[in-house]
Amino acid sequence: MPNDPAHTPAQRQALRRLRLIGIAEGISYLVLLGIAMPLKYLAGMPLMVTLTGSVHGALFVGFGLAALHVQYLLRWHWTWLIQAFLASVIPLGTFWLDHVRLRPAMNG
């Protein structure tokens, strides 16, 4: 479970990586939805969505791979992986996942 205090260095590194990618993915999602999309539709600047969307897409894939790695290393239940995926498609979801699941796992 996520509150296991006996994490190995590899597990801690994987958790840190997931937290970092999750925060970056969450920020890129908010920039895409809150800045790039309005610029595309209100100011006629579609390039912003192309650029931001590409960065966000790469971070989304990275988040998914990092979540799979954490789930494998820490042997967390598969429902955690579904929770991580859902968090990645909901605005602010990765911040929630970090606050509720990942940060406690790092400290616990």
mmCIF file of C-alpha atoms in Angstrom:
data_model
loop_
_atom_site.group_PDB
_atom_site.id
_atom_site.type_symbol
_atom_site.label_atom_id
_atom_site.label_comp_id
_atom_site.label_asym_id
_atom_site.label_seq_id
_atom_site.Cartn_x
_atom_site.Cartn_y
_atom_site.Cartn_z
ATOM 1 C CA MET A 1 0.000 0.000 0.000
ATOM 2 C CA PRO A 2 1.167 3.583 -0.526
ATOM 3 C CA ASN A 3 2.158 4.114 3.131
ATOM 4 C CA ASP A 4 4.951 1.528 3.247
ATOM 5 C CA PRO A 5 7.870 3.175 5.092
ATOM 6 C CA ALA A 6 10.473 0.752 3.761
ATOM 7 C CA HIS A 7 10.935 2.051 0.215
ATOM 8 C CA THR A 8 14.122 1.175 -1.587
ATOM 9 C CA PRO A 9 16.162 3.924 -3.280
ATOM 10 C CA ALA A 10 14.796 2.781 -6.667
ATOM 11 C CA GLN A 11 11.231 3.043 -5.391
ATOM 12 C CA ARG A 12 11.860 6.528 -3.984
ATOM 13 C CA GLN A 13 13.415 7.621 -7.262
ATOM 14 C CA ALA A 14 10.446 6.275 -9.231
ATOM 15 C CA LEU A 15 8.028 8.100 -6.907
ATOM 16 C CA ARG A 16 9.981 11.355 -7.273
ATOM 17 C CA ARG A 17 9.989 10.958 -11.057
ATOM 18 C CA LEU A 18 6.236 10.335 -11.111
ATOM 19 C CA ARG A 19 5.610 13.362 -8.888
ATOM 20 C CA LEU A 20 7.748 15.603 -11.119
ATOM 21 C CA ILE A 21 6.193 14.398 -14.364
ATOM 22 C CA GLY A 22 2.704 14.594 -12.818
ATOM 23 C CA ILE A 23 3.185 18.214 -11.797
ATOM 24 C CA ALA A 24 4.594 19.117 -15.224
ATOM 25 C CA GLU A 25 1.743 17.262 -16.948
ATOM 26 C CA GLY A 26 -0.824 19.034 -14.790
ATOM 27 C CA ILE A 27 0.666 22.442 -15.565
ATOM 28 C CA SER A 28 0.825 21.699 -19.290
ATOM 29 C CA TYR A 29 -2.831 20.603 -19.221
ATOM 30 C CA LEU A 30 -3.883 23.831 -17.525
ATOM 31 C CA VAL A 31 -1.842 25.896 -20.006
ATOM 32 C CA LEU A 32 -3.417 23.977 -22.886
ATOM 33 C CA LEU A 33 -6.962 24.451 -21.609
ATOM 34 C CA GLY A 34 -6.624 27.917 -20.097
ATOM 35 C CA ILE A 35 -4.251 29.709 -22.457
ATOM 36 C CA ALA A 36 -3.640 27.853 -25.722
ATOM 37 C CA MET A 37 -7.261 26.925 -26.468
ATOM 38 C CA PRO A 38 -8.598 30.457 -25.862
ATOM 39 C CA LEU A 39 -5.771 31.858 -28.019
ATOM 40 C CA LYS A 40 -6.728 29.464 -30.788
ATOM 41 C CA TYR A 41 -10.438 30.183 -30.740
ATOM 42 C CA LEU A 42 -10.510 33.811 -29.632
ATOM 43 C CA ALA A 43 -7.332 35.198 -31.204
ATOM 44 C CA GLY A 44 -6.882 32.896 -34.188
ATOM 45 C CA MET A 45 -3.543 31.482 -33.010
ATOM 46 C CA PRO A 46 -3.757 27.709 -33.631
ATOM 47 C CA LEU A 47 0.022 27.264 -33.329
ATOM 48 C CA MET A 48 -0.241 27.647 -29.550
ATOM 49 C CA VAL A 49 -2.431 24.529 -29.310
ATOM 50 C CA THR A 50 -0.059 22.636 -31.596
ATOM 51 C CA LEU A 51 2.982 23.491 -29.488
ATOM 52 C CA THR A 52 1.377 23.151 -26.071
ATOM 53 C CA GLY A 53 -0.520 20.053 -27.146
ATOM 54 C CA SER A 54 2.686 18.359 -28.274
ATOM 55 C CA VAL A 55 4.410 19.057 -24.969
ATOM 56 C CA HIS A 56 1.344 17.966 -23.027
ATOM 57 C CA GLY A 57 1.032 14.776 -25.087
ATOM 58 C CA ALA A 58 4.633 13.806 -24.397
ATOM 59 C CA LEU A 59 4.175 14.503 -20.680
ATOM 60 C CA PHE A 60 0.928 12.508 -20.666
ATOM 61 C CA VAL A 61 2.697 9.474 -22.128
ATOM 62 C CA GLY A 62 5.598 9.959 -19.707
ATOM 63 C CA PHE A 63 3.185 10.152 -16.794
ATOM 64 C CA GLY A 64 1.513 6.920 -17.866
ATOM 65 C CA LEU A 65 4.832 5.106 -18.167
ATOM 66 C CA ALA A 66 6.071 6.490 -14.843
ATOM 67 C CA ALA A 67 2.803 5.431 -13.167
ATOM 68 C CA LEU A 68 3.186 1.913 -14.580
ATOM 69 C CA HIS A 69 6.751 1.810 -13.268
ATOM 70 C CA VAL A 70 5.708 2.931 -9.773
ATOM 71 C CA GLN A 71 2.836 0.458 -9.718
ATOM 72 C CA TYR A 72 5.226 -2.335 -10.707
ATOM 73 C CA LEU A 73 8.028 -1.403 -8.289
ATOM 74 C CA LEU A 74 5.799 -0.793 -5.281
ATOM 75 C CA ARG A 75 3.381 -3.608 -6.130
ATOM 76 C CA TRP A 76 0.398 -1.350 -5.629
ATOM 77 C CA HIS A 77 -3.038 -2.691 -6.552
ATOM 78 C CA TRP A 78 -4.162 -2.202 -10.162
ATOM 79 C CA THR A 79 -6.951 0.107 -8.986
ATOM 80 C CA TRP A 80 -4.248 2.624 -8.074
ATOM 81 C CA LEU A 81 -3.163 2.643 -11.718
ATOM 82 C CA ILE A 82 -6.726 3.382 -12.817
ATOM 83 C CA GLN A 83 -6.869 6.181 -10.263
ATOM 84 C CA ALA A 84 -3.608 7.620 -11.649
ATOM 85 C CA PHE A 85 -4.940 7.437 -15.212
ATOM 86 C CA LEU A 86 -8.184 9.174 -14.242
ATOM 87 C CA ALA A 87 -6.205 11.855 -12.447
ATOM 88 C CA SER A 88 -4.230 12.492 -15.635
ATOM 89 C CA VAL A 89 -7.331 13.230 -17.728
ATOM 90 C CA ILE A 90 -9.116 15.455 -15.197
ATOM 91 C CA PRO A 91 -7.901 19.056 -14.883
ATOM 92 C CA LEU A 92 -6.035 19.443 -11.559
ATOM 93 C CA GLY A 93 -6.177 15.651 -11.128
ATOM 94 C CA THR A 94 -2.426 15.111 -11.071
ATOM 95 C CA PHE A 95 -2.114 17.723 -8.318
ATOM 96 C CA TRP A 96 -4.732 15.836 -6.296
ATOM 97 C CA LEU A 97 -2.921 12.533 -6.894
ATOM 98 C CA ASP A 98 0.338 14.087 -5.752
ATOM 99 C CA HIS A 99 -1.220 15.557 -2.618
ATOM 100 C CA VAL A 100 -3.335 12.571 -1.589
ATOM 101 C CA ARG A 101 -1.309 9.568 -2.773
ATOM 102 C CA LEU A 102 2.262 10.320 -3.798
ATOM 103 C CA ARG A 103 3.470 12.812 -1.201
ATOM 104 C CA PRO A 104 2.205 10.632 1.688
ATOM 105 C CA ALA A 105 3.930 7.626 0.100
ATOM 106 C CA MET A 106 7.211 9.537 -0.006
ATOM 107 C CA ASN A 107 6.936 10.572 3.643
ATOM 108 C CA GLY A 108 5.357 7.473 4.993
#
